[in-house]
Amino acid sequence: MPEETEKPKIKLEFDPKNPDYELIETEEQVKNAVRELKKREVLAVDCEATELDPYSTKLVLVQVGTPKKAYIFNFQKVDISPLKPLLEDPKRLKIVQNGKFDYQMLKVNAKITIENIFDTMLAERILTTGFKRENSLEAIALKHLDIQLDKSIWKTFGKIATLTRKQLNYAALDVLVLFPLFKIQFKNLQKEKLTRIAQLEFRCLPVVAEMELRGSKIDVERWRQNLKELKEKRDLAAARIQEELRPLYTNTQVDLFGNHVDVVNLNSPIQILGAFRKVGLDLPSTGEAILRRTNHPLAKMLLEYRSHEKLISAFGENLIAKIHPKTGRIHPDYRQIGADTGRFACSNPNLQQIPTDSAFRSCFVPAEGYKFVVADYSQIELRIMAELSEDPAFMKAYKEDKDLHRLTASQMYNIPFEQVGKKMRFNAKSINFGLMYGRGANSLATQLGISPDEAKLLLNKYFQTYGKVKRWLDKVGREAVRQGYSTTLGGRKRWYQRPDPADPSYERQLSHFERQGKNTPIQGSSADMIKYALVYIYDKIREKGYDACPVHTVHDEILVEVRSKQAEEVRDLVEKEMIRAAKVLLKKVPVKVDAKVSDVWEH
DNA sequence: GGGCCGAGCCAC
DNA sequence: AAACGTGGCTCGGCCC
């Protein structure tokens, strides 16, 4: 592990018990503070607010720090607009912990757009990906500086009318610790050769902040109509199952009014298992794989019930409830380095798992007078695997823009390209995708409904054509285990927890580790790429002054909301910038981007 | 009644 | 259910 080995001893320029600060509550004090701050090339910034949501919060304090002293602006008492030129100055570095929050807070409450951010939270995440997930300021100040911050004070800012000494100490310390943290992290980023990826993440931060602020509009009527139809289908499926099972139960059949009551909770796997056993269906579990293979009408009915129930519970009223009362839109949380591979994660709600069915996606619409540009990379992960493995057959397919899965099938089955049938193409596609996840013969056999021996034969045939793919996958899997980390094309690293040989599941963990080692360079490079694309698109939109903003991203896809009359131009811009982003990482394999103008979230 | 966890399932 | 990678959400069920 990188940092654990040495704890840099750093001399603090402030006293953690008694930090130097100045509370700014008059216009005159603002003027003087800004005069001092202007002399600094590097500033630390932090905000204290009553809530996390920028649209409902009350901004209480804005702290701007120099290495020795914190200037605490009481936002309730003074106009902080004299800070604007400093915070928006692209040449002056701003050190911030979780800069997304401060960016949004200052943008919404003070119309200040922070430029040139070094985010200590993202830096810490980049430096510890894979072996630590705790990146709070409290945790990293303790780890690097041995300073214990009292984060519980945060909650008091909304309640206390006058600022206490304790609160001000806390506010000062919060911003002062950022300087030594920055120093340590910067050195570590250089040592681990992670400055390039850090730069990418920092430039991506404002884009993510803006995406969240802008949010997504939902056609609520359409959503509810869709929901109603789903509920009808679900209730029908549920009733059929209950009636089927009812004869097995002797009591609790009717309620006080003589209505039939449910005899089993269909959402409880334990109860289902028990009920099925009564009809002679003894299943090892009620998982989808098992139910699919079970030749019994009840299994089919349960599958149908579940498919509706899942959609209703996860994507029904709960999503509507997330519409913000002030903006009328949905503002999800994007975690910029959510997955250890570098991918985004999204929550509250997770818009990255909205069903692809257009019944759901077409409910996401642009505002009045706007359009969507919906753009995605075509087969980006396979293209990355082609580039990384340098497999000639794979690269050739993409260079000649052939249907890769069909080509794979024709080579595996030794038949002309044109004669490849649906089933053959499906098999080839399954292998192409499965390999990226480190899939083996047994699990391939299950998916394709063939014997393990047949699957092995198929794989061998595959590797005869794509020998370098296999050698590359084996190599990166081994390397991950040997060196303890994986890297991506953008220079990202993911470290691995080495399993304990004494652990009974050691072998299993090790092979899991190897599969992660195979997948991470692919998935991670794809994450790097979409981040470059977001940055390029955002910068170009600003440069040209378009009325447009990215509103959503799903791993290989970007949604931009744009003023209708600019839609075509921005569509071209998005396509061009996505390709430019890809070319930063892919030098041999061409990429394809599908970008279109649309009135709904659909391809 | 809140916290936690696994099962199950949505996305790429 | 599974030796198929990365996530988040909802539910039941258990614990305190």
XYZ file of C-alpha atoms (C1' of nucleotides) in Angstrom:
631
model
C 0.000 0.000 0.000
C 1.305 3.436 -0.826
C 0.957 5.791 2.092
C 0.766 3.427 5.011
C 4.480 2.793 4.834
C 5.540 6.258 5.898
C 3.703 8.948 7.724
C 5.205 12.218 6.578
C 6.077 14.351 9.537
C 4.781 17.755 8.753
C 5.206 20.906 10.735
C 1.890 22.630 11.318
C 1.709 26.361 10.710
C -1.218 26.787 13.083
C -2.160 25.665 16.553
C -4.922 23.063 16.312
C -6.067 23.898 19.857
C -6.158 27.622 19.266
C -6.265 28.375 15.537
C -5.815 31.948 14.386
C -8.933 33.312 12.769
C -10.785 36.527 12.069
C -14.542 36.764 12.042
C -15.673 39.026 9.206
C -18.941 40.815 9.855
C -18.573 44.294 8.374
C -17.962 45.661 4.908
C -14.681 47.153 6.083
C -13.492 43.805 7.387
C -14.392 42.176 4.086
C -12.283 44.715 2.230
C -9.274 44.159 4.470
C -9.572 40.382 4.351
C -9.812 40.324 0.581
C -6.726 42.533 0.384
C -4.782 39.947 2.390
C -6.207 36.972 0.512
C -5.362 38.518 -2.831
C -1.671 38.054 -2.052
C -2.090 34.278 -2.002
C -1.743 31.915 -4.928
C -3.300 29.089 -2.945
C -6.418 29.385 -0.814
C -8.398 26.928 1.232
C -12.178 27.159 1.119
C -14.986 25.726 3.200
C -18.653 26.459 3.853
C -20.832 25.833 6.870
C -24.522 25.468 6.183
C -27.629 24.187 7.868
C -28.278 21.368 5.402
C -26.639 19.413 2.641
C -29.101 20.392 -0.059
C -27.937 23.611 -1.762
C -31.484 24.598 -2.714
C -32.957 24.448 0.796
C -29.979 25.239 2.943
C -29.093 28.376 4.773
C -25.466 29.240 4.157
C -24.012 30.338 7.493
C -20.256 30.744 7.111
C -17.754 30.895 4.290
C -14.190 30.323 5.427
C -11.255 31.241 3.255
C -7.922 30.194 4.641
C -4.277 30.996 4.238
C -1.758 28.559 5.756
C -1.656 30.401 9.085
C -4.979 32.141 9.387
C -8.642 31.585 8.587
C -10.953 34.377 7.479
C -14.472 33.480 8.541
C -17.126 35.369 6.605
C -20.475 35.521 8.340
C -22.691 35.065 5.326
C -25.761 36.194 7.237
C -24.186 39.576 7.883
C -21.936 40.494 4.977
C -21.985 40.461 1.215
C -19.188 38.158 0.082
C -19.194 39.160 -3.568
C -15.724 40.774 -3.207
C -14.492 37.181 -2.886
C -15.871 36.330 -6.306
C -12.832 37.370 -8.390
C -10.574 35.356 -6.090
C -12.623 32.193 -6.033
C -13.329 32.340 -9.756
C -9.723 33.049 -10.675
C -8.572 30.028 -12.704
C -4.940 30.648 -11.776
C -5.452 30.589 -8.034
C -5.675 27.108 -6.553
C -8.512 26.401 -4.153
C -8.096 23.513 -1.725
C -11.472 22.137 -0.707
C -12.748 19.005 1.017
C -15.619 17.564 -1.047
C -15.566 20.551 -3.355
C -18.825 19.554 -4.996
C -20.689 20.704 -1.908
C -18.948 24.074 -1.643
C -19.200 24.630 -5.389
C -22.967 24.120 -5.259
C -23.453 26.073 -2.076
C -21.581 29.120 -3.368
C -23.115 28.931 -6.806
C -26.703 28.815 -5.564
C -26.388 31.128 -2.564
C -23.752 33.618 -3.677
C -23.576 33.192 -7.461
C -19.888 32.344 -7.161
C -18.468 29.565 -9.335
C -15.257 28.222 -7.803
C -12.555 27.562 -10.378
C -9.410 25.454 -10.110
C -10.172 23.109 -7.250
C -7.887 20.633 -5.519
C -10.288 18.336 -3.701
C -8.745 16.590 -0.705
C -11.558 14.033 -0.611
C -11.091 13.006 -4.228
C -7.313 13.034 -3.774
C -7.610 10.707 -0.800
C -9.932 8.413 -2.747
C -7.493 8.314 -5.667
C -4.620 7.503 -3.319
C -6.430 4.740 -1.478
C -8.749 3.186 -4.054
C -9.416 -0.417 -3.152
C -8.215 -0.495 0.426
C -10.021 2.361 2.117
C -13.331 4.081 1.654
C -13.378 6.507 4.528
C -12.483 9.887 3.020
C -14.138 12.284 5.437
C -12.109 15.268 6.568
C -12.319 13.891 10.084
C -10.703 10.633 8.987
C -7.943 12.086 6.851
C -7.017 14.850 9.294
C -6.593 12.201 11.958
C -4.637 9.921 9.686
C -2.244 12.441 8.172
C -2.040 15.124 10.861
C -3.086 13.444 14.096
C -5.711 16.136 14.486
C -9.087 15.149 15.872
C -11.841 17.299 14.369
C -15.144 17.458 16.158
C -17.630 17.057 13.326
C -20.625 16.969 15.664
C -20.531 20.758 15.864
C -21.715 20.879 12.284
C -25.253 20.092 13.405
C -25.400 23.161 15.641
C -25.014 25.766 12.944
C -28.702 25.810 12.189
C -29.790 26.182 15.787
C -27.580 28.740 17.464
C -28.303 32.394 16.756
C -24.953 33.757 17.864
C -21.704 32.095 16.936
C -19.828 30.489 19.788
C -16.099 30.365 20.278
C -16.280 26.605 19.834
C -18.057 26.912 16.508
C -15.576 29.454 15.227
C -12.631 27.316 16.314
C -14.142 24.436 14.426
C -14.807 26.549 11.343
C -11.235 27.827 11.362
C -9.667 24.430 11.883
C -11.765 22.908 9.110
C -10.162 25.168 6.579
C -6.649 25.343 8.049
C -6.059 21.581 7.990
C -6.527 21.670 4.229
C -3.069 23.155 3.601
C -0.954 20.434 5.209
C -3.303 17.793 3.779
C -2.801 19.238 0.323
C 0.972 19.188 0.766
C 1.004 15.557 1.821
C -1.458 14.395 -0.800
C 0.263 16.300 -3.578
C 3.552 14.630 -2.761
C 1.880 11.230 -2.631
C 0.088 11.791 -5.923
C 3.427 12.565 -7.538
C 5.105 9.578 -5.950
C 2.371 7.229 -7.173
C 2.203 8.909 -10.592
C -1.404 9.828 -10.014
C -1.279 13.544 -10.791
C -2.768 13.111 -14.237
C -5.802 11.202 -13.031
C -6.220 13.634 -10.137
C -6.225 16.501 -12.609
C -8.931 14.747 -14.605
C -11.077 14.191 -11.523
C -10.641 17.789 -10.373
C -11.657 19.133 -13.763
C -14.623 16.800 -13.781
C -15.833 18.017 -10.385
C -17.612 21.187 -11.608
C -19.340 19.176 -14.329
C -20.697 16.748 -11.757
C -21.733 19.614 -9.498
C -23.576 21.280 -12.379
C -25.250 18.019 -13.424
C -26.678 17.637 -9.944
C -27.776 21.256 -9.705
C -29.516 21.105 -13.053
C -31.174 17.761 -12.321
C -33.683 15.932 -14.492
C -37.273 16.688 -15.341
C -39.833 13.898 -15.081
C -43.157 13.676 -16.873
C -45.097 12.770 -13.740
C -48.411 12.000 -15.466
C -46.787 9.575 -17.807
C -44.838 7.997 -14.978
C -48.001 7.460 -12.906
C -49.910 6.042 -15.869
C -47.127 3.576 -16.465
C -47.164 2.696 -12.789
C -50.906 2.092 -12.808
C -50.650 -0.400 -15.641
C -47.809 -2.192 -13.903
C -49.774 -2.447 -10.668
C -52.720 -4.011 -12.448
C -50.459 -6.646 -13.949
C -48.776 -7.287 -10.636
C -52.047 -7.622 -8.712
C -53.340 -10.065 -11.277
C -50.231 -12.222 -10.996
C -50.337 -12.013 -7.203
C -53.988 -13.048 -7.008
C -53.376 -16.065 -9.215
C -50.573 -17.273 -6.965
C -52.564 -16.707 -3.778
C -55.538 -18.647 -5.171
C -53.251 -21.466 -6.235
C -51.791 -21.736 -2.748
C -54.947 -21.055 -0.739
C -56.173 -24.683 -0.569
C -52.971 -25.556 1.283
C -53.800 -23.332 4.194
C -56.585 -24.122 6.660
C -56.912 -20.836 8.555
C -56.539 -17.087 8.027
C -58.507 -17.354 4.816
C -60.938 -14.485 5.156
C -61.042 -11.203 6.997
C -63.955 -9.745 8.982
C -65.744 -8.760 5.808
C -65.368 -12.119 4.195
C -62.645 -11.029 1.784
C -59.889 -13.424 0.952
C -56.580 -12.525 2.589
C -53.132 -13.406 1.374
C -51.905 -16.729 2.608
C -48.279 -15.999 1.862
C -46.106 -12.917 1.554
C -44.873 -13.070 -2.014
C -41.951 -10.822 -1.156
C -40.622 -13.219 1.445
C -38.328 -15.888 -0.011
C -38.643 -17.892 3.221
C -42.432 -17.991 3.044
C -42.382 -18.778 -0.668
C -39.991 -21.641 -0.122
C -42.283 -23.058 2.569
C -45.412 -22.672 0.487
C -43.850 -24.244 -2.562
C -42.716 -27.165 -0.483
C -46.351 -27.822 0.388
C -47.163 -28.382 -3.268
C -44.169 -30.659 -3.614
C -41.874 -28.057 -5.106
C -38.680 -28.335 -3.119
C -36.323 -25.629 -4.333
C -32.818 -24.767 -3.069
C -33.684 -21.091 -3.327
C -36.196 -18.833 -4.996
C -33.572 -16.997 -7.024
C -34.301 -16.126 -10.618
C -31.923 -18.744 -12.041
C -33.678 -21.523 -10.139
C -37.190 -20.359 -10.949
C -36.362 -20.139 -14.638
C -35.324 -23.728 -14.665
C -38.307 -24.927 -12.661
C -41.034 -26.396 -14.784
C -44.038 -25.477 -12.689
C -46.713 -22.859 -13.324
C -46.136 -21.367 -9.871
C -42.497 -20.647 -10.696
C -43.520 -18.823 -13.859
C -46.182 -16.858 -12.028
C -43.768 -15.842 -9.299
C -41.263 -14.633 -11.875
C -43.937 -12.538 -13.487
C -45.067 -11.132 -10.146
C -41.518 -10.250 -9.201
C -40.687 -8.478 -12.438
C -43.635 -6.132 -11.898
C -43.131 -5.783 -8.162
C -39.482 -4.816 -8.553
C -40.310 -2.054 -10.987
C -43.169 -0.749 -8.873
C -41.290 -0.686 -5.591
C -37.960 0.561 -6.850
C -39.093 2.901 -9.601
C -42.617 3.879 -8.625
C -43.802 6.575 -6.251
C -40.408 6.671 -4.589
C -38.883 8.294 -7.617
C -41.630 10.896 -7.879
C -41.105 11.655 -4.200
C -37.551 12.706 -5.005
C -38.734 15.644 -7.106
C -37.427 18.762 -5.424
C -40.197 21.119 -4.242
C -38.247 24.207 -5.246
C -36.921 23.192 -8.654
C -39.517 20.616 -9.683
C -36.702 18.361 -10.823
C -34.805 15.339 -9.566
C -31.318 16.016 -8.237
C -29.502 12.743 -7.625
C -26.166 12.344 -5.845
C -23.318 11.358 -8.104
C -20.284 9.951 -6.372
C -17.530 10.850 -8.745
C -15.290 7.940 -7.864
C -18.071 5.647 -6.743
C -16.707 2.298 -7.843
C -13.136 1.206 -7.165
C -12.686 0.993 -10.924
C -13.283 4.736 -11.158
C -16.849 4.547 -12.369
C -19.500 6.926 -11.131
C -22.029 5.731 -8.630
C -25.421 7.407 -8.332
C -28.003 7.436 -5.563
C -31.090 9.213 -4.172
C -32.296 8.120 -6.633
C -29.953 5.964 -8.648
C -30.683 7.157 -12.165
C -28.085 4.732 -13.511
C -30.453 1.827 -12.942
C -33.632 3.178 -14.513
C -34.979 0.314 -16.656
C -34.072 0.598 -20.324
C -37.705 -0.016 -21.206
C -38.945 3.138 -22.877
C -42.018 3.089 -20.640
C -39.645 4.366 -17.956
C -36.946 6.247 -19.816
C -39.310 8.229 -22.000
C -40.646 9.853 -18.820
C -37.357 11.721 -18.508
C -37.844 14.837 -20.599
C -36.121 18.153 -21.263
C -37.571 21.412 -19.984
C -39.926 23.441 -22.143
C -37.991 24.897 -25.072
C -35.165 22.392 -24.675
C -34.075 19.122 -26.234
C -31.868 16.273 -25.181
C -28.698 15.230 -26.869
C -28.378 11.532 -26.064
C -24.953 10.153 -26.836
C -23.156 6.921 -26.116
C -20.009 5.042 -27.021
C -20.540 1.888 -29.047
C -19.058 -1.273 -27.465
C -16.496 0.819 -25.673
C -15.284 -1.835 -23.249
C -14.618 -4.355 -26.015
C -12.742 -1.702 -27.964
C -10.639 -1.004 -24.894
C -9.927 -4.726 -24.533
C -8.869 -4.777 -28.195
C -6.525 -1.841 -27.649
C -5.017 -3.211 -24.451
C -4.553 -6.765 -25.696
C -3.404 -5.639 -29.141
C -5.109 -8.707 -30.542
C -4.823 -8.375 -34.336
C -8.118 -10.073 -35.182
C -9.999 -7.998 -32.653
C -8.413 -4.747 -33.773
C -9.011 -5.563 -37.415
C -12.717 -6.070 -36.791
C -13.016 -2.604 -35.325
C -10.771 -0.984 -37.894
C -12.965 -2.385 -40.640
C -16.124 -1.583 -38.696
C -17.360 -5.173 -38.823
C -20.022 -6.609 -36.529
C -17.605 -8.055 -33.978
C -19.879 -10.704 -32.505
C -20.828 -11.996 -35.939
C -17.191 -12.051 -36.967
C -16.246 -13.916 -33.802
C -18.967 -16.462 -34.500
C -17.883 -16.981 -38.084
C -14.331 -17.631 -36.931
C -15.300 -19.910 -34.064
C -17.695 -22.002 -36.068
C -15.639 -21.844 -39.229
C -18.418 -20.602 -41.456
C -18.787 -17.609 -43.769
C -19.592 -14.282 -42.123
C -22.975 -14.017 -43.838
C -24.153 -17.424 -42.712
C -23.844 -16.804 -38.990
C -27.180 -17.508 -37.315
C -28.763 -15.820 -34.336
C -27.780 -18.499 -31.858
C -24.174 -18.520 -33.012
C -23.890 -14.770 -32.752
C -25.437 -14.906 -29.298
C -22.893 -17.498 -28.194
C -19.999 -15.450 -29.520
C -21.358 -12.318 -27.867
C -21.676 -14.164 -24.571
C -18.023 -15.126 -24.750
C -16.870 -11.669 -25.757
C -18.629 -10.083 -22.805
C -18.028 -12.900 -20.361
C -14.288 -12.808 -20.828
C -14.112 -9.218 -19.691
C -15.517 -10.374 -16.372
C -13.115 -13.304 -16.107
C -15.840 -15.777 -16.852
C -15.013 -19.497 -16.927
C -16.236 -22.481 -18.942
C -18.697 -23.695 -16.312
C -20.615 -20.496 -16.013
C -20.587 -20.067 -19.782
C -22.082 -23.547 -20.096
C -24.904 -22.589 -17.762
C -25.764 -19.459 -19.675
C -25.690 -21.133 -23.062
C -27.435 -24.281 -21.876
C -24.624 -26.589 -22.977
C -22.333 -29.002 -21.147
C -19.105 -27.762 -19.534
C -17.118 -29.845 -22.041
C -18.874 -28.214 -24.955
C -18.252 -24.817 -23.386
C -14.564 -25.625 -23.029
C -14.401 -26.612 -26.681
C -16.081 -23.373 -27.655
C -13.656 -21.333 -25.577
C -10.660 -23.137 -27.062
C -11.932 -22.387 -30.506
C -12.350 -18.758 -29.501
C -8.814 -18.521 -28.198
C -7.414 -20.021 -31.385
C -8.634 -16.893 -33.126
C -8.083 -14.402 -30.340
C -4.952 -15.768 -28.712
C -3.680 -12.412 -27.614
C -6.903 -11.648 -25.801
C -6.397 -14.706 -23.640
C -2.719 -14.004 -23.042
C -3.469 -10.401 -22.113
C -6.294 -11.321 -19.737
C -4.135 -13.931 -18.033
C -1.265 -11.480 -17.804
C -3.186 -8.603 -16.207
C -4.933 -11.011 -13.843
C -1.570 -12.372 -12.681
C -0.005 -8.923 -12.530
C -2.762 -7.577 -10.319
C -2.074 -10.364 -7.837
C 1.707 -10.016 -8.069
C 2.012 -6.243 -7.753
C -1.134 -5.709 -5.698
C -2.775 -3.181 -7.969
C -4.250 -2.593 -11.433
C -3.863 0.454 -13.650
C -6.052 2.046 -16.311
C -5.291 3.886 -19.522
C -5.925 7.192 -17.781
C -3.351 6.312 -15.142
C -5.763 5.382 -12.378
C -4.760 2.762 -9.825
C -6.801 0.272 -7.887
C -5.121 -1.540 -5.015
C -6.234 -4.931 -3.739
C -6.553 -6.378 -0.298
C -4.315 -9.413 -0.416
C -6.259 -12.357 0.999
C -4.950 -14.219 4.013
C -3.490 -17.637 3.039
C -4.791 -19.050 6.320
C -8.344 -18.137 5.330
C -10.316 -21.214 4.235
C -11.660 -19.238 1.304
C -8.169 -18.150 0.259
C -8.306 -19.785 -3.166
C -11.731 -18.401 -3.897
C -10.676 -14.910 -2.870
C -7.546 -15.142 -4.959
C -9.455 -16.003 -8.105
C -11.902 -13.210 -7.399
C -8.887 -10.936 -7.120
C -7.650 -12.202 -10.481
C -10.987 -11.532 -12.151
C -10.974 -8.019 -10.746
C -7.489 -7.667 -12.203
C -8.812 -8.646 -15.616
C -11.837 -6.380 -15.518
C -10.454 -3.260 -13.864
C -8.201 -2.026 -16.700
C -11.188 -2.290 -19.031
C -13.962 -0.888 -16.875
C -11.610 1.676 -15.351
C -10.324 2.971 -18.685
C -13.901 3.345 -19.834
C -14.581 5.422 -16.710
C -11.544 7.580 -17.480
C -12.852 8.106 -20.984
C -16.347 9.246 -20.039
C -14.793 11.709 -17.583
C -12.557 13.186 -20.268
C -15.641 13.438 -22.457
C -17.662 15.244 -19.776
C -14.840 17.719 -19.225
C -14.346 18.388 -22.933
C -18.056 18.779 -23.585
C -18.510 21.094 -20.618
C -15.524 23.255 -21.563
C -16.592 23.529 -25.176
C -20.171 24.438 -24.252
C -18.854 27.235 -22.048
C -16.356 28.392 -24.647
C -19.069 28.657 -27.292
C -21.629 30.032 -24.866
C -24.348 27.493 -25.622
C -27.392 27.234 -23.394
C -26.702 23.610 -22.595
C -25.699 21.436 -19.654
C -24.924 17.758 -19.108
C -27.696 16.356 -16.930
C -26.879 12.701 -16.655
C -24.272 10.045 -17.383
C -24.499 6.244 -17.327
C -21.008 4.789 -17.736
C -20.787 5.015 -21.517
C -23.593 7.473 -22.098
C -24.046 11.224 -21.684
C -27.262 13.243 -21.677
C -27.129 16.949 -22.410
C -30.100 19.282 -22.091
C -29.896 22.036 -24.693
C -31.934 24.975 -25.951
C -33.935 23.592 -28.884
C -32.521 25.828 -31.573
C -28.961 24.911 -30.582
C -29.653 21.179 -30.405
C -28.088 20.180 -33.730
C -24.916 22.175 -33.121
C -24.530 20.774 -29.628
C -25.182 17.273 -30.910
C -22.200 17.674 -33.250
C -20.159 19.154 -30.431
C -20.931 16.247 -28.102
C -20.042 13.656 -30.715
C -16.806 15.417 -31.595
C -15.694 15.857 -27.988
C -16.533 12.259 -27.072
C -14.353 11.063 -29.913
C -11.594 13.464 -28.930
C -11.777 12.129 -25.380
C -11.530 8.557 -26.636
C -8.451 9.394 -28.667
C -6.640 10.569 -25.559
C -6.701 6.959 -24.402
C -7.116 4.802 -27.496
C -4.351 5.127 -30.066
C -4.926 2.065 -32.241
C -8.597 1.212 -32.138
C -11.217 3.589 -33.552
C -14.298 4.508 -31.551
C -17.872 5.019 -32.595
C -20.218 7.477 -30.951
C -23.948 7.506 -31.446
C -25.342 10.963 -30.714
C -28.835 12.149 -31.478
C -31.281 14.882 -30.647
C -34.366 13.668 -28.825
C -37.441 14.818 -26.903
C -37.065 12.002 -24.389
C -34.280 9.925 -22.858
C -34.044 7.351 -25.599
C -31.573 6.286 -28.222
C -38.272 1.714 16.299
C -33.594 2.123 14.215
C -29.497 -0.342 12.384
C -27.685 -3.945 9.784
C -27.558 -7.710 6.498
C -28.735 -10.879 2.821
C -31.766 -11.948 -1.075
C -33.210 -10.473 -5.177
C -32.913 -7.514 -9.180
C -32.315 -2.953 -11.876
C -28.336 -0.663 -14.781
C -23.742 -0.821 -17.701
C -26.965 -21.057 -6.297
C -23.130 -20.884 -8.719
C -15.847 -19.329 -9.868
C -19.317 -13.162 -13.949
C -16.976 -7.452 -13.226
C -19.000 -2.581 -11.069
C -22.734 -0.358 -8.410
C -27.760 1.013 -5.536
C -32.632 0.089 -3.884
C -36.290 -2.464 -1.478
C -37.774 -5.878 1.135
C -37.961 -9.291 4.963
C -35.931 -10.722 8.965
C -33.157 -10.330 12.850
C -30.944 -7.747 16.556
C -30.825 -4.487 20.267
